[in-house]
Amino acid sequence: MKMIGLLGLLASAAVQAQVTLPLPAAYPTLLGASCGGVHVASYVTGFDENGYIRGEVYAWTRCGGSGRGGGYQSQAYQAWHTIVWDLRQNYKLLPYDNVVPDPAFRATDAHGNSILNTCSVTTDGQPACVASAYIYYVPPTMKPISDTVPVNQAVPVIPVIRDR
């Protein structure tokens, strides 16, 4: 659905709409735990040399329960990943590159495409941000990044049964 919205945006340069950059649907599984939901913040950190949008994704969840001998114990799980979006809204998730995101970061490329972090409140000590963009022009020479499946995500195997 977001792809249709972006194509409509690209078809008419007069239309100016902010688009939230997508996150992998299976992102919580990359964290390795989900206790009552995974909180996710995404940040843009700039355009790379190919014109792709680079950013960081922070996820966390907190698990708790009664410990042995009584008392309540909780454990936080958190993870950072680097993400690359092309201007067609595809993404590629990479290991964290240790770039500390700036919640107030904004940038514009040579085509007038702009990226920004829209932040509100905080989540586990980190600003709760959503990486977003205004895309006005996608150069025809720019190759899209295809959607990727994280290496540690299980892919179902469908057995093939043949009649003899």
Short mmCIF file of C-alpha atoms in Angstrom, two decimals:
data_model
loop_
_atom_site.label_atom_id
_atom_site.label_comp_id
_atom_site.label_asym_id
_atom_site.label_seq_id
_atom_site.Cartn_x
_atom_site.Cartn_y
_atom_site.Cartn_z
CA MET A 1 0.00 0.00 0.00
CA LYS A 2 2.86 2.39 0.81
CA MET A 3 4.39 1.62 -2.60
CA ILE A 4 1.18 2.75 -4.34
CA GLY A 5 1.23 5.94 -2.25
CA LEU A 6 4.84 6.62 -3.22
CA LEU A 7 4.16 5.98 -6.92
CA GLY A 8 1.31 8.48 -6.74
CA LEU A 9 3.65 10.93 -5.06
CA LEU A 10 6.27 10.43 -7.75
CA ALA A 11 3.72 10.82 -10.56
CA SER A 12 2.90 14.35 -9.49
CA ALA A 13 5.80 16.52 -8.40
CA ALA A 14 3.27 19.13 -7.27
CA VAL A 15 2.09 16.80 -4.51
CA GLN A 16 4.17 17.17 -1.38
CA ALA A 17 3.53 14.49 1.21
CA GLN A 18 5.67 13.17 3.98
CA VAL A 19 6.20 9.41 3.70
CA THR A 20 7.26 7.20 6.61
CA LEU A 21 10.16 4.99 5.55
CA PRO A 22 9.26 1.30 5.94
CA LEU A 23 10.74 -1.19 8.39
CA PRO A 24 11.05 -4.94 7.84
CA ALA A 25 7.84 -6.69 8.89
CA ALA A 26 9.85 -9.33 10.77
CA TYR A 27 12.01 -6.80 12.62
CA PRO A 28 10.94 -7.90 16.14
CA THR A 29 12.30 -11.39 15.43
CA LEU A 30 15.76 -9.85 14.94
CA LEU A 31 15.67 -8.73 18.55
CA GLY A 32 15.34 -12.34 19.72
CA ALA A 33 12.59 -11.65 22.26
CA SER A 34 9.17 -10.06 22.44
CA CYS A 35 7.60 -9.59 25.85
CA GLY A 36 4.36 -7.75 25.35
CA GLY A 37 5.57 -6.06 22.18
CA VAL A 38 8.73 -4.62 20.70
CA HIS A 39 9.24 -0.86 20.65
CA VAL A 40 10.98 0.41 17.50
CA ALA A 41 12.49 3.79 16.63
CA SER A 42 13.95 4.58 13.20
CA TYR A 43 16.31 7.39 12.23
CA VAL A 44 17.71 8.78 8.99
CA THR A 45 21.42 9.64 9.12
CA GLY A 46 21.96 10.86 5.54
CA PHE A 47 22.13 10.12 1.81
CA ASP A 48 24.98 7.81 0.77
CA GLU A 49 27.17 8.19 -2.34
CA ASN A 50 24.55 6.37 -4.47
CA GLY A 51 21.73 8.65 -3.35
CA TYR A 52 20.19 5.99 -1.10
CA ILE A 53 18.85 6.97 2.31
CA ARG A 54 20.83 5.55 5.25
CA GLY A 55 19.58 5.25 8.78
CA GLU A 56 19.55 3.34 12.03
CA VAL A 57 16.85 1.27 13.72
CA TYR A 58 16.64 0.78 17.50
CA ALA A 59 14.38 -1.89 19.02
CA TRP A 60 13.81 -2.87 22.62
CA THR A 61 11.53 -4.94 24.82
CA ARG A 62 11.44 -5.62 28.54
CA CYS A 63 10.59 -9.03 29.98
CA GLY A 64 9.72 -9.56 33.61
CA GLY A 65 8.42 -12.12 36.00
CA SER A 66 8.75 -13.57 39.46
CA GLY A 67 12.22 -14.88 40.16
CA ARG A 68 13.27 -17.89 42.16
CA GLY A 69 12.88 -17.17 45.84
CA GLY A 70 10.35 -14.41 45.20
CA GLY A 71 10.72 -10.89 43.98
CA TYR A 72 10.12 -9.37 40.59
CA GLN A 73 12.93 -9.44 38.05
CA SER A 74 13.04 -7.83 34.62
CA GLN A 75 15.45 -7.96 31.74
CA ALA A 76 15.70 -5.55 28.81
CA TYR A 77 16.60 -6.72 25.31
CA GLN A 78 17.76 -4.10 22.82
CA ALA A 79 19.39 -4.02 19.40
CA TRP A 80 20.61 -1.50 16.81
CA HIS A 81 20.72 -2.17 13.07
CA THR A 82 21.73 -0.01 10.13
CA ILE A 83 19.18 0.27 7.34
CA VAL A 84 19.44 1.50 3.75
CA TRP A 85 16.36 2.67 1.84
CA ASP A 86 16.36 3.36 -1.89
CA LEU A 87 14.09 6.09 -3.21
CA ARG A 88 11.54 3.47 -4.25
CA GLN A 89 11.00 2.59 -0.57
CA ASN A 90 12.77 -0.77 -0.58
CA TYR A 91 15.15 -1.44 2.29
CA LYS A 92 18.18 -3.48 3.20
CA LEU A 93 18.99 -4.27 6.83
CA LEU A 94 22.67 -4.42 7.82
CA PRO A 95 24.68 -4.95 11.02
CA TYR A 96 24.91 -1.77 13.11
CA ASP A 97 27.62 0.58 11.81
CA ASN A 98 28.02 2.44 15.15
CA VAL A 99 26.74 5.73 13.72
CA VAL A 100 24.99 7.52 16.57
CA PRO A 101 21.78 8.97 15.09
CA ASP A 102 20.88 12.62 15.60
CA PRO A 103 17.13 12.94 16.32
CA ALA A 104 17.16 16.45 14.81
CA PHE A 105 18.90 15.38 11.55
CA ARG A 106 17.50 16.72 8.25
CA ALA A 107 19.07 16.71 4.78
CA THR A 108 18.14 17.44 1.15
CA ASP A 109 19.80 15.93 -1.94
CA ALA A 110 20.48 17.49 -5.35
CA HIS A 111 17.00 16.46 -6.63
CA GLY A 112 15.11 18.12 -3.79
CA ASN A 113 14.41 14.86 -1.95
CA SER A 114 14.47 15.55 1.77
CA ILE A 115 14.77 13.26 4.77
CA LEU A 116 14.10 13.92 8.42
CA ASN A 117 13.55 12.37 11.82
CA THR A 118 10.15 13.04 13.37
CA CYS A 119 10.58 12.46 17.10
CA SER A 120 8.25 12.54 20.09
CA VAL A 121 8.79 11.56 23.72
CA THR A 122 11.37 8.85 24.52
CA THR A 123 11.45 5.07 24.54
CA ASP A 124 13.78 3.35 27.02
CA GLY A 125 16.00 6.44 27.18
CA GLN A 126 16.17 6.86 23.39
CA PRO A 127 14.13 9.41 21.40
CA ALA A 128 11.07 7.74 19.86
CA CYS A 129 11.64 8.67 16.20
CA VAL A 130 10.18 7.75 12.84
CA ALA A 131 12.41 8.19 9.78
CA SER A 132 10.51 9.94 7.01
CA ALA A 133 11.06 11.54 3.62
CA TYR A 134 9.64 13.83 0.97
CA ILE A 135 10.52 12.22 -2.38
CA TYR A 136 10.16 14.48 -5.43
CA TYR A 137 12.34 12.79 -8.03
CA VAL A 138 13.87 9.35 -8.45
CA PRO A 139 16.69 9.38 -11.02
CA PRO A 140 15.97 6.79 -13.76
CA THR A 141 19.55 5.53 -13.43
CA MET A 142 19.06 4.59 -9.76
CA LYS A 143 18.75 0.83 -9.30
CA PRO A 144 16.36 -0.19 -6.53
CA ILE A 145 17.54 -2.30 -3.61
CA SER A 146 15.42 -5.44 -3.53
CA ASP A 147 13.62 -6.42 -0.35
CA THR A 148 15.83 -8.68 1.75
CA VAL A 149 15.04 -11.44 4.22
CA PRO A 150 17.18 -11.34 7.37
CA VAL A 151 19.61 -14.24 7.54
CA ASN A 152 18.37 -15.45 10.91
CA GLN A 153 14.69 -15.39 9.93
CA ALA A 154 13.19 -18.81 9.41
CA VAL A 155 11.87 -19.42 5.92
CA PRO A 156 9.21 -22.15 5.68
CA VAL A 157 10.07 -25.13 3.52
CA ILE A 158 7.19 -26.57 1.52
CA PRO A 159 7.69 -30.26 0.77
CA VAL A 160 7.02 -31.44 -2.77
CA ILE A 161 5.12 -34.73 -2.95
CA ARG A 162 5.33 -36.61 -6.21
CA ASP A 163 3.10 -39.49 -7.28
CA ARG A 164 4.95 -42.59 -8.42
#
